[in-house]
Coordinates of C-alpha atoms and ligand atoms in Angstrom, one line a residue:
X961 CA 38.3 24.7 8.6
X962 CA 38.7 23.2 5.3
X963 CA 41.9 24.1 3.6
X964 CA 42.7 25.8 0.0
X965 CA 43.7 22.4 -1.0
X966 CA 40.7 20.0 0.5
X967 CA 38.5 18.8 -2.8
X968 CA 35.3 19.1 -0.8
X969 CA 35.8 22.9 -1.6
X970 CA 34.8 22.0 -5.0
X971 CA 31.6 20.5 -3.7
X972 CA 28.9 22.5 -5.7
X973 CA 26.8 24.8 -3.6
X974 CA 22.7 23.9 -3.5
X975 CA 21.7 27.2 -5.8
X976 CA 24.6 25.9 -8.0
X977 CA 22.9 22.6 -8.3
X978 CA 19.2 24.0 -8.5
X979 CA 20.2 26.3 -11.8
X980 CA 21.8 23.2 -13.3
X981 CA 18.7 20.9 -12.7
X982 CA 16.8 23.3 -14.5
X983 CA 19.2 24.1 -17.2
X984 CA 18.9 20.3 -17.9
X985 CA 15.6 20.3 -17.8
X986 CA 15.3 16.9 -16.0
X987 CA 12.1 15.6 -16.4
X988 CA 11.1 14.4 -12.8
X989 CA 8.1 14.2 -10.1
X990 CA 9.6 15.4 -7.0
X991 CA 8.9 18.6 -5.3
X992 CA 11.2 21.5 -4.2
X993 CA 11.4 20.5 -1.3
X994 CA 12.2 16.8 -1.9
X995 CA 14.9 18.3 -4.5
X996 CA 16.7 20.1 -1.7
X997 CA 16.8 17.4 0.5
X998 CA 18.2 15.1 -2.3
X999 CA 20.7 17.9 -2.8
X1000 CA 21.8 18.0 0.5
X1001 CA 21.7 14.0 1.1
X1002 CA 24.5 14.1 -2.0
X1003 CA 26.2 17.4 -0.6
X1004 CA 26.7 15.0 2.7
X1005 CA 28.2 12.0 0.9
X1006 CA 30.9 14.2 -1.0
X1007 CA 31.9 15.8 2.5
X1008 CA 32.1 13.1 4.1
X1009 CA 33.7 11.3 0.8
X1010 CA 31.6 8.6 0.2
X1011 CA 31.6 10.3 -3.3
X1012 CA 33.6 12.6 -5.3
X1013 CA 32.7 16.4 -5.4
X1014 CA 32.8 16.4 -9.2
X1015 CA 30.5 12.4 -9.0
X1016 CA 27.6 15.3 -7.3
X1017 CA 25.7 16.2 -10.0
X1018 CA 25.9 13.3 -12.4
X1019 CA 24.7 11.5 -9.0
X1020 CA 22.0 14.1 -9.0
X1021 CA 21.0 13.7 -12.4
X1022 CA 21.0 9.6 -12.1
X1023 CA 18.8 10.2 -8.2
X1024 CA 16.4 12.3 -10.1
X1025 CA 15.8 10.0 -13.4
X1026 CA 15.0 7.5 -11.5
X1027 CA 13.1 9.2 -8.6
X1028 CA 9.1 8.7 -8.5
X1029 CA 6.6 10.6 -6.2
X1030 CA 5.5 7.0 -4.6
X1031 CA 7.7 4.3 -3.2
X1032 CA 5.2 1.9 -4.5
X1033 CA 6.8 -0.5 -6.8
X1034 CA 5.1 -2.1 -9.9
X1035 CA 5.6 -6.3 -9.4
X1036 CA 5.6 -9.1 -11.5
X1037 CA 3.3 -11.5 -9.2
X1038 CA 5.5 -14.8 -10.4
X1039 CA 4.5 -16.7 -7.6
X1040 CA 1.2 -18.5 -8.8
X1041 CA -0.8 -17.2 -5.7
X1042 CA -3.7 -15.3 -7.5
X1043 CA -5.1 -12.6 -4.6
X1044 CA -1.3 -12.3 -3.2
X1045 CA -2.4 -10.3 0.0
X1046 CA 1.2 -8.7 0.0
X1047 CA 0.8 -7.2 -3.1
X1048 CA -2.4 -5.3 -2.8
X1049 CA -4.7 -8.9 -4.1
X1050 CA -6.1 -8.0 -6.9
X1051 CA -4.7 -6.7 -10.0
X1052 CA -7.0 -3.8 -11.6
X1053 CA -8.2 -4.4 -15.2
X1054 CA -7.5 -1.9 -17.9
X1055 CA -11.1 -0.4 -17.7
X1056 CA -10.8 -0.4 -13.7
X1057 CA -7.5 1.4 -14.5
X1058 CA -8.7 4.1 -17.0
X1059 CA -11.8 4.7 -14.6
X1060 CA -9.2 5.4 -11.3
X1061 CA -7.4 8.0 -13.5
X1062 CA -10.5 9.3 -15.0
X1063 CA -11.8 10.3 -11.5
X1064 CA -8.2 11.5 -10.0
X1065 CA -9.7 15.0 -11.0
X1066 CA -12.7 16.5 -9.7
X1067 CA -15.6 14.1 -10.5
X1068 CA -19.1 13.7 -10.0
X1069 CA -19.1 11.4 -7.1
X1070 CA -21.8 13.2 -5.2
X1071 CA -23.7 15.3 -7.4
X1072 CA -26.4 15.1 -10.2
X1073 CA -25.0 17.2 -13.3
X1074 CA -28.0 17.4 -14.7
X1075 CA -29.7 18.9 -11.8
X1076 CA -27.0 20.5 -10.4
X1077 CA -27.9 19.0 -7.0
X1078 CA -26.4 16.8 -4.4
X1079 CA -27.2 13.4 -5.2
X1080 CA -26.3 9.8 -3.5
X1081 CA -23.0 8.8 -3.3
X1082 CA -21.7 6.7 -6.1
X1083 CA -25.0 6.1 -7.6
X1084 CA -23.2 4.9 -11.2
X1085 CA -21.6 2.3 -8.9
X1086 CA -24.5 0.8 -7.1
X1087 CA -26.5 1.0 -10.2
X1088 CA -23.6 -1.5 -11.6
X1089 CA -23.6 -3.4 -8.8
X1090 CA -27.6 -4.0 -8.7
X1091 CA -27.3 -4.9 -12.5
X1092 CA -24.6 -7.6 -11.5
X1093 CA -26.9 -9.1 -8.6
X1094 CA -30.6 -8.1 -9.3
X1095 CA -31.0 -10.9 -6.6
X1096 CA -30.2 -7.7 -4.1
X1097 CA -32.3 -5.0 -3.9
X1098 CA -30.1 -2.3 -2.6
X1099 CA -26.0 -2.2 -2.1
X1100 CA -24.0 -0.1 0.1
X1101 CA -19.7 0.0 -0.3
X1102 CA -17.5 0.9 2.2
X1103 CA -14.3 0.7 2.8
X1104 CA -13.5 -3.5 3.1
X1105 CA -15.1 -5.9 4.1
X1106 CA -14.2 -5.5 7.7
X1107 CA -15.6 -2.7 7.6
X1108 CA -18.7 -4.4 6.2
X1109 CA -18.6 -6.9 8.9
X1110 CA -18.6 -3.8 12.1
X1111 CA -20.9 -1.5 10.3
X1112 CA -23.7 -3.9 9.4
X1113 CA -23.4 -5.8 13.3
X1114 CA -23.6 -2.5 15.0
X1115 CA -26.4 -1.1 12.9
X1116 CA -28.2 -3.7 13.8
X1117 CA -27.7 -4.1 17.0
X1118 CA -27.0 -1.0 19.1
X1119 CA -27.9 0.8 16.1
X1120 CA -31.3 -0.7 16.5
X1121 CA -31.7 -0.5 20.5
X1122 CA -30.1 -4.3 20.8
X1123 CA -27.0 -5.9 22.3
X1124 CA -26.6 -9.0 20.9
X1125 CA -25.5 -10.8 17.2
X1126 CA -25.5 -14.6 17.3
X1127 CA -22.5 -16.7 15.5
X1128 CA -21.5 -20.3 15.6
X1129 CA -17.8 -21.1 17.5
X1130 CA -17.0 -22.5 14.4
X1131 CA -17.3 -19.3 12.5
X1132 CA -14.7 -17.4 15.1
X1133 CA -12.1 -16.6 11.8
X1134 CA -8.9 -15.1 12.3
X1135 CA -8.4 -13.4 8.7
X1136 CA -4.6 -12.5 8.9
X1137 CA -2.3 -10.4 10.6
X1138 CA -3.8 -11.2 13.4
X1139 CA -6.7 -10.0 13.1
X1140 CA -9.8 -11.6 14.6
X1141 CA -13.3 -11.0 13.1
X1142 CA -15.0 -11.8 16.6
X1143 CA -12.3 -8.9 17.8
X1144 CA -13.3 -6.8 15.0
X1145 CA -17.2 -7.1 15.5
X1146 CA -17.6 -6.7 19.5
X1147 CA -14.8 -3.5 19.0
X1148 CA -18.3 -1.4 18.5
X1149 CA -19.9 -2.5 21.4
X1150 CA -21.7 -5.2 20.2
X1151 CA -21.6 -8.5 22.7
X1152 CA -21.4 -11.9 21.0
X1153 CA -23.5 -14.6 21.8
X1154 CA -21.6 -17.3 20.5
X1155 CA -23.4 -20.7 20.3
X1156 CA -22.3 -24.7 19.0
X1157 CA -19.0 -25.8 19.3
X1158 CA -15.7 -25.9 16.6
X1159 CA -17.1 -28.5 14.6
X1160 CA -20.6 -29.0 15.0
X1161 CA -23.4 -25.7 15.1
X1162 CA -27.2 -26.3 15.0
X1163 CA -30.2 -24.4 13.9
X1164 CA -31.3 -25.4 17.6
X1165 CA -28.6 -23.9 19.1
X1166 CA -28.8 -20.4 17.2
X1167 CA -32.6 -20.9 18.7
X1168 CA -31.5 -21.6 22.0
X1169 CA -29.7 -18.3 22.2
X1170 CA -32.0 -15.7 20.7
X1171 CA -32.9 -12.7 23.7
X1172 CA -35.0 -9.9 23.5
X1173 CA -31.5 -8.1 22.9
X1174 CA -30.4 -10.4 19.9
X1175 CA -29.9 -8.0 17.3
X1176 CA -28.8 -10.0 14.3
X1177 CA -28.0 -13.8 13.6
X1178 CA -24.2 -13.8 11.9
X1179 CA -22.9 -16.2 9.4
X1180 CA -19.4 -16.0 8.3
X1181 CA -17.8 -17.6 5.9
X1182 CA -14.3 -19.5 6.7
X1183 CA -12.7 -19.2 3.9
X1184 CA -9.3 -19.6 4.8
X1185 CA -9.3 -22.7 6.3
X1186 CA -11.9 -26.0 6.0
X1187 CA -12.9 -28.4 8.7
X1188 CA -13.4 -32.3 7.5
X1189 CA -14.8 -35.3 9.2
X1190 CA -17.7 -34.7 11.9
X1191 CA -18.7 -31.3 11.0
X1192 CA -22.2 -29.4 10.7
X1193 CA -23.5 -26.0 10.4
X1194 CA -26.9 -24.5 9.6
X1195 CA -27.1 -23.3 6.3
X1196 CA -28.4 -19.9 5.1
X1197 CA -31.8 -21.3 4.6
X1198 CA -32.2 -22.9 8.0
X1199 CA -30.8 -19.9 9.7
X1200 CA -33.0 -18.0 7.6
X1201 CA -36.2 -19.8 9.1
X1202 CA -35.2 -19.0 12.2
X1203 CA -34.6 -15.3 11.6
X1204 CA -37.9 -14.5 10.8
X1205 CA -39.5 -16.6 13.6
X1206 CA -38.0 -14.4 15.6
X1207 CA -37.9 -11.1 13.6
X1208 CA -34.1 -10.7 13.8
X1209 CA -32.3 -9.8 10.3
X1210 CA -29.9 -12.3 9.5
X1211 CA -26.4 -11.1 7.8
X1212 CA -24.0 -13.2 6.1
X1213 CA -20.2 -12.6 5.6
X1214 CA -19.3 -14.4 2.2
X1215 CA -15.6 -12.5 2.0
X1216 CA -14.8 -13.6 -1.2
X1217 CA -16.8 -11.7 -3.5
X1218 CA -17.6 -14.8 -5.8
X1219 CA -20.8 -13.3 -7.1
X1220 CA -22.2 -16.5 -9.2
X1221 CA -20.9 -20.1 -9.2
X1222 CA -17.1 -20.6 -10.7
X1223 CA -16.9 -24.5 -11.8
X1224 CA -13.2 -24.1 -10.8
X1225 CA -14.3 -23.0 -7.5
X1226 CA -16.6 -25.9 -6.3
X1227 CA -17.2 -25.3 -3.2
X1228 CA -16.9 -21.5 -2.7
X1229 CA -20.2 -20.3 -1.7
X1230 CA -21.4 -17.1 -3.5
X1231 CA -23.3 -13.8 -2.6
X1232 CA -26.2 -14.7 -5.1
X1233 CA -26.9 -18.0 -3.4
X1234 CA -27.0 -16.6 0.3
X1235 CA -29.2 -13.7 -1.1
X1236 CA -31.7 -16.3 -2.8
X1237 CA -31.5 -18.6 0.4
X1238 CA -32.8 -15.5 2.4
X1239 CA -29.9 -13.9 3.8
X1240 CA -31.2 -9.6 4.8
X1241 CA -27.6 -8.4 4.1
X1242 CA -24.7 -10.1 2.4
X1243 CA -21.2 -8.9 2.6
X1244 CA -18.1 -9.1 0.9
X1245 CA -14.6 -8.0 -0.2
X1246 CA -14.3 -5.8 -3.4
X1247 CA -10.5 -7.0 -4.4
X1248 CA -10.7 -10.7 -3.6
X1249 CA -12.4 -13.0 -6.3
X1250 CA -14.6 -9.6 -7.4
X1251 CA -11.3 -8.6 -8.9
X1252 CA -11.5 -5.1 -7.8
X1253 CA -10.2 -2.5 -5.7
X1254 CA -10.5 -2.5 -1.8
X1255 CA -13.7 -2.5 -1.0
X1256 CA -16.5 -4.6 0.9
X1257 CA -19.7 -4.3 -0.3
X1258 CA -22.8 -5.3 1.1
X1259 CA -25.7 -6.4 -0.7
X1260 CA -29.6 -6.6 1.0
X1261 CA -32.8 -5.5 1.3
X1262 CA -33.8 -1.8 1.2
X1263 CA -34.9 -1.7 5.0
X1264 CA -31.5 -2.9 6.4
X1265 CA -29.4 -1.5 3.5
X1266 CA -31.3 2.1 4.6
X1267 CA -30.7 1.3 8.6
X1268 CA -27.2 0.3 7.7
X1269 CA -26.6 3.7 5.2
X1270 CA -27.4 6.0 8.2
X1271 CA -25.1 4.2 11.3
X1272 CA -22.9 6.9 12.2
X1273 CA -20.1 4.8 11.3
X1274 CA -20.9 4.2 7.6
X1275 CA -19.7 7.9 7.2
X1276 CA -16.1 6.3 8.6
X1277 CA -16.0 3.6 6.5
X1278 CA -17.3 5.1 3.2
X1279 CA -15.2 4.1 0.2
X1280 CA -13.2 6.8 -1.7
X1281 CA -14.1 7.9 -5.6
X1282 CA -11.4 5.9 -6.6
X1283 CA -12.6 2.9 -5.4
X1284 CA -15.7 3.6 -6.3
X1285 CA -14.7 4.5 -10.1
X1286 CA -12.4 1.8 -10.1
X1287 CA -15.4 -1.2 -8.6
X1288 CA -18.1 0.2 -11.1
X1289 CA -15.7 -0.6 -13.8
X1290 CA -14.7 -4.1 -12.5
X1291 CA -18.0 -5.1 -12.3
X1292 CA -19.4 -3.8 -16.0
X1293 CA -16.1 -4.7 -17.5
X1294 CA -17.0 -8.4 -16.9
X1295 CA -13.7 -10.4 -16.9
X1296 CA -10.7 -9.3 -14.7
X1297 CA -6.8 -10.4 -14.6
X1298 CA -8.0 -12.3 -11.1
X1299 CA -11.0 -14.6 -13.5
X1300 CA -8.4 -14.8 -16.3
X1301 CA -6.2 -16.4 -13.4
X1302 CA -8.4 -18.4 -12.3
X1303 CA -8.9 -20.1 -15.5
X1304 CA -5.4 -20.1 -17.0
X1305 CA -5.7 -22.7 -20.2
X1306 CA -3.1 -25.2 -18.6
X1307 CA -2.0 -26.1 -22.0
X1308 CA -1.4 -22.3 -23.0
X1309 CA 0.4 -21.7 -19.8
X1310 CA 2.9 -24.8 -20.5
X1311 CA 3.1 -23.3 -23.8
X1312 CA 4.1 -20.1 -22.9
X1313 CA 6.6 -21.5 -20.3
X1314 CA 8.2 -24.2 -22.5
X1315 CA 8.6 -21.3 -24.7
X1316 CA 10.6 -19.4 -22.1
X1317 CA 12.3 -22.3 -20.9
X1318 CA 14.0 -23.1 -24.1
X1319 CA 15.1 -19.6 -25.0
X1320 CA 16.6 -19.6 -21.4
X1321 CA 17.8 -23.5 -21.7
X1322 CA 16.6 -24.2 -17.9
X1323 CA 13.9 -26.2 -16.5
X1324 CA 10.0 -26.5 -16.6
X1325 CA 8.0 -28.0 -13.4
X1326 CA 4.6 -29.1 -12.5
X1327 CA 3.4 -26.3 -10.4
X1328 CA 0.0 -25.1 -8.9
X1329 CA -1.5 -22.3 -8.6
X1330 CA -3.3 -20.9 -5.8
X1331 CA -6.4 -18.3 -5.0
X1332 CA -4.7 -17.4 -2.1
X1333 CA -5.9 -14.3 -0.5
X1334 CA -7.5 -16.3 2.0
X1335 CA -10.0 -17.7 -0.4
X1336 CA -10.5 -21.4 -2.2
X1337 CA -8.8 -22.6 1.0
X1338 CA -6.9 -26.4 -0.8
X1339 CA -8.1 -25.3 -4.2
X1340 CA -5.1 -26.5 -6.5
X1341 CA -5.0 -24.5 -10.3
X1342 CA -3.1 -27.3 -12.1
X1343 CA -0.1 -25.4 -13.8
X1344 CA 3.4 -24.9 -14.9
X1345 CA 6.0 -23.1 -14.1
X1346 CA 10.0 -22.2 -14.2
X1347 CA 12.6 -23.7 -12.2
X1348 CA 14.7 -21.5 -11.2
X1349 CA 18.2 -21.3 -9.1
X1350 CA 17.1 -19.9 -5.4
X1351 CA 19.9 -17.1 -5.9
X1352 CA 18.0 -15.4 -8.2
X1353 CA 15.0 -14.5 -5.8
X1354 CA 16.8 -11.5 -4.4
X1355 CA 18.3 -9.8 -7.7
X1356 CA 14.7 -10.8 -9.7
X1357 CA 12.5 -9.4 -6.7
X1358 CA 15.0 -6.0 -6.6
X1359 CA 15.1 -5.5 -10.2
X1360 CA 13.3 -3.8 -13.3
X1361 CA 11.1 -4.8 -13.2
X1362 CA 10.3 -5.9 -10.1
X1363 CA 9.4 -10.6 -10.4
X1364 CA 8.5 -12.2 -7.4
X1365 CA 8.9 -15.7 -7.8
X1366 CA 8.1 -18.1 -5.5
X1367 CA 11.0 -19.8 -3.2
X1368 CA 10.5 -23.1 -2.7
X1369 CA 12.5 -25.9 -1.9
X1370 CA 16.3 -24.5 -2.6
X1371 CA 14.6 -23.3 -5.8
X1372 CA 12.7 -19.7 -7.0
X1373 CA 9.8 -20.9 -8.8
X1374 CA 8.8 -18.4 -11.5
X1375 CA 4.7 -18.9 -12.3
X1376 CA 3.6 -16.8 -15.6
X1377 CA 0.0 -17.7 -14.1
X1378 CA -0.5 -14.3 -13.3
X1379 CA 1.8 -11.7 -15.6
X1380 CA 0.3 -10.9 -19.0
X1381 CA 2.1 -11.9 -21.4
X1382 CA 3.3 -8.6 -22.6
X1383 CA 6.0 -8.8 -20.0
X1384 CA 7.6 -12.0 -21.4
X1385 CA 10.3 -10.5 -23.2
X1386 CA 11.6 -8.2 -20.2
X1387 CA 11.5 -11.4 -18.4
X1388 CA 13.6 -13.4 -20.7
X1389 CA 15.9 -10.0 -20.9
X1390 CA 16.4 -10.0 -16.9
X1391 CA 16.5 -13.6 -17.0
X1392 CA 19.4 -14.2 -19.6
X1393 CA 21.3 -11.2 -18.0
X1394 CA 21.6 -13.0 -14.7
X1395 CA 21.9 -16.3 -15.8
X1396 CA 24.8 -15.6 -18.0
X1397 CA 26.2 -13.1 -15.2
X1398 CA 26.1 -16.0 -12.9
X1399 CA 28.2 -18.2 -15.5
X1400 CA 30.7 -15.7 -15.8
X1401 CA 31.1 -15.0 -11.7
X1402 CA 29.7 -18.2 -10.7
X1403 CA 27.7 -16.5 -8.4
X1404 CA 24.7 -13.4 -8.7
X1405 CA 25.1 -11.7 -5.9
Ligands
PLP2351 C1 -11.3 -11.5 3.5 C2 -12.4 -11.6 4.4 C3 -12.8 -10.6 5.3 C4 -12.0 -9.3 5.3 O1 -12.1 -8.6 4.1 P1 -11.4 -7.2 3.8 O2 -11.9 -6.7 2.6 O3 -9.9 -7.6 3.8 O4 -11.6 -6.3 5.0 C5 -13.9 -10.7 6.1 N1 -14.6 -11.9 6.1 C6 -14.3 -12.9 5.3 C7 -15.1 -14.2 5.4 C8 -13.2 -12.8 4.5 O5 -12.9 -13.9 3.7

């Protein structure tokens, strides 16, 4: 029973609550139901007086200003590391970012408005995509590359009344997560007939192991890591010799998405290149070094592009309009934030950080970018960055907005490689706030 005198009779009922949300006319994006629950979370804290009954509704007000429909929280990627897997890769461009909200609504993904028919399924995206690489003759985009990767094995080997795709033991990637592309590929049913060893695959030994069930030879590219010293593979020309000695179509996983040669980038081989060497299907990520959204994307011939298109599983794997919008734009937008990355003027970017540095009075480093992303595996961007006190990770990476810096060596490296420059004043802002906080306490916790 609670008494005449207990406060937590004054704890405001939810109807009471609901009328004065209105009568405020909070602007917010939660639903009704996500409003109740908020209302009974606070009701709960006053009871049990973690909170005052009268702190309820200014509580209420303060939960619901800041509320947002998704959890999803915009970063500052301060670390250097361009395609940070952790926070989604690639950052969209504007036009990429116009496009996704431009097809949130109904849009016509799958239909011919001038016909008023059905027609194929982001046609304005393959069209861009066949403009970018006229190399290919047809595209298909599904959901990532790993998708890619099982949909173009399967429809070419069980999906074409065969068992078998062929790929070097040095070509057995683990892309992350644990996740194993070998795992990924026999998961369909397809059998692997792996040939050569960790260091050394011949064109002999991909010959040596074609069957009457050898559906496909595979090449993957392994990006994330490189092998020195005494090392061979067959390249895509070799390999593509052999394929049509033995009529089997051969498919090569580039991952990256680097569509032409990038000078910065030396030895990153591209999707053009494999497709001039010979390769029947090249695949790829969309949100890599393409700069896009999530995607893989496979570029080939009209035969196995068609074969591939009608696998039962390319109905699983099919990328969403949003995607779709949001790669068409990428790719006839030209430049992206992950290219502009990439080739960061090292004199601008010391610029820019000397410039921060002195406002802020601490230190400027040598630091390198990365790709990252599992791509330009030991590629160093020559760069600059700030050095930073390793207590201010935690506050910079839980604050608005959000900076990830990179910890390193007792110190939070912040890297402006990747944050337009827009944001530079809200850093310095956050920055002076918890530096001179940290004078005045001696600590920022
Ligand atoms: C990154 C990568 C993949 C996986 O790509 P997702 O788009 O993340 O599915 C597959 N193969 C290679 C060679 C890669 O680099």
């Amino acid at each position: 029973m609670v008494s005449q005198q207990d406060p937590r009779r004054n704890i405001p009922g939810t109807d009471r609550l609901l009328e004065f949300v209105a009568q405020q006319q909070v602007d917010h994006e939660i639903s009704d139901a996500a409003l109740k629950r908020m209302i009974q979370q606070l009701q709960a804290k006053a009871r049990s007086g973690d909170i005052a009954p009268d702190q309820v509704k200014d509580q209420l007000l303060a939960e619901l200003a800041a509320s947002r429909a998704s959890s999803l929280t915009p970063v500052l990627n301060a670390t250097g590391v361009i395609i940070h897997t952790n926070l989604g890769r690639s950052a969209l461009s504007q036009s990429a970012r116009d496009a996704v909200h431009d097809a949130t609504g109904y849009v016509d993904v799958e239909m011919d408005l001038g016909t008023g028919k059905r027609s194929r399924r982001g046609a304005g995206t393959r069209h861009a995509l066949l403009e970018a690489v006229p190399e290919a003759e047809d595209v298909l985009v599904v959901n990532n590359a790993a998708a890619a990767l099982a949909l173009a094995t399967a429809a070419t080997t069980h999906g074409a009344g065969k068992k078998a795709a062929v790929i070097s033991r040095g070509e057995l990637v683990e892309i992350g997560a644990g996740f194993r592309l070998p795992d990924l590929i026999a998961s369909t049913g397809v059998e692997l007939t792996e040939v050569g060893t960790t260091n050394r695959t011949t064109v002999e030994d991909y010959a040596q192991a074609i069957t009457a069930d050898t559906g496909c030879l595979l090449k993957i590219h392994p990006s994330n890591f490189w092998v020195g010293g005494f090392t061979s593979t067959p390249s895509v020309a070799e390999l593509r010799t052999l394929a049509t000695e033995h009529d089997v179509p051969l498919i090569v996983d580039q991952g990256s998405g680097l569509l032409r040669p990038d000078p910065v980038l030396k030895y990153e081989p591209t999707v053009v290149e494999a497709l001039n060497h010979g390769a029947d299907a090249v695949l790829c990520s969309g949100d890599k070094l393409l700069g896009g959204p999530q995607a893989g994307i496979i570029f080939g011939t009209t035969e196995l592009i068609h074969k591939i298109s009608r696998h039962p599983l390319a109905r699983a794997f099919r990328a969403d309009k949003l995607a779709l919008a949001a790669l068409e734009a990428t790719v006839r937008s030209g430049t992206t934030p992950t290219i502009e990355a990439l080739h960061y003027d090292a004199e601008q970017l010391f610029h820019r950080t000397h410039d921060m540095a002195q406002q802020l009075g601490v230190e400027v480093i040598e630091h390198d970018g990365r790709v990252g992303g599992g791509g330009g595996a030991g590629v160093r961007l020559p760069g600059w960055a700030l050095s930073l006190n390793k207590e201010l990770a935690y506050p910079l990476r839980t604050g608005n907005p959000a900076i990830l810096t990179r910890v390193h060596q007792d110190c939070a490296i912040l890297d402006l490689r990747c944050i337009p420059a827009e944001h530079d004043t809200a850093i310095v802002e956050t920055l002076r706030a918890l530096i001179g906080q940290k004078h005045n306490s001696g600590t920022v916790e």
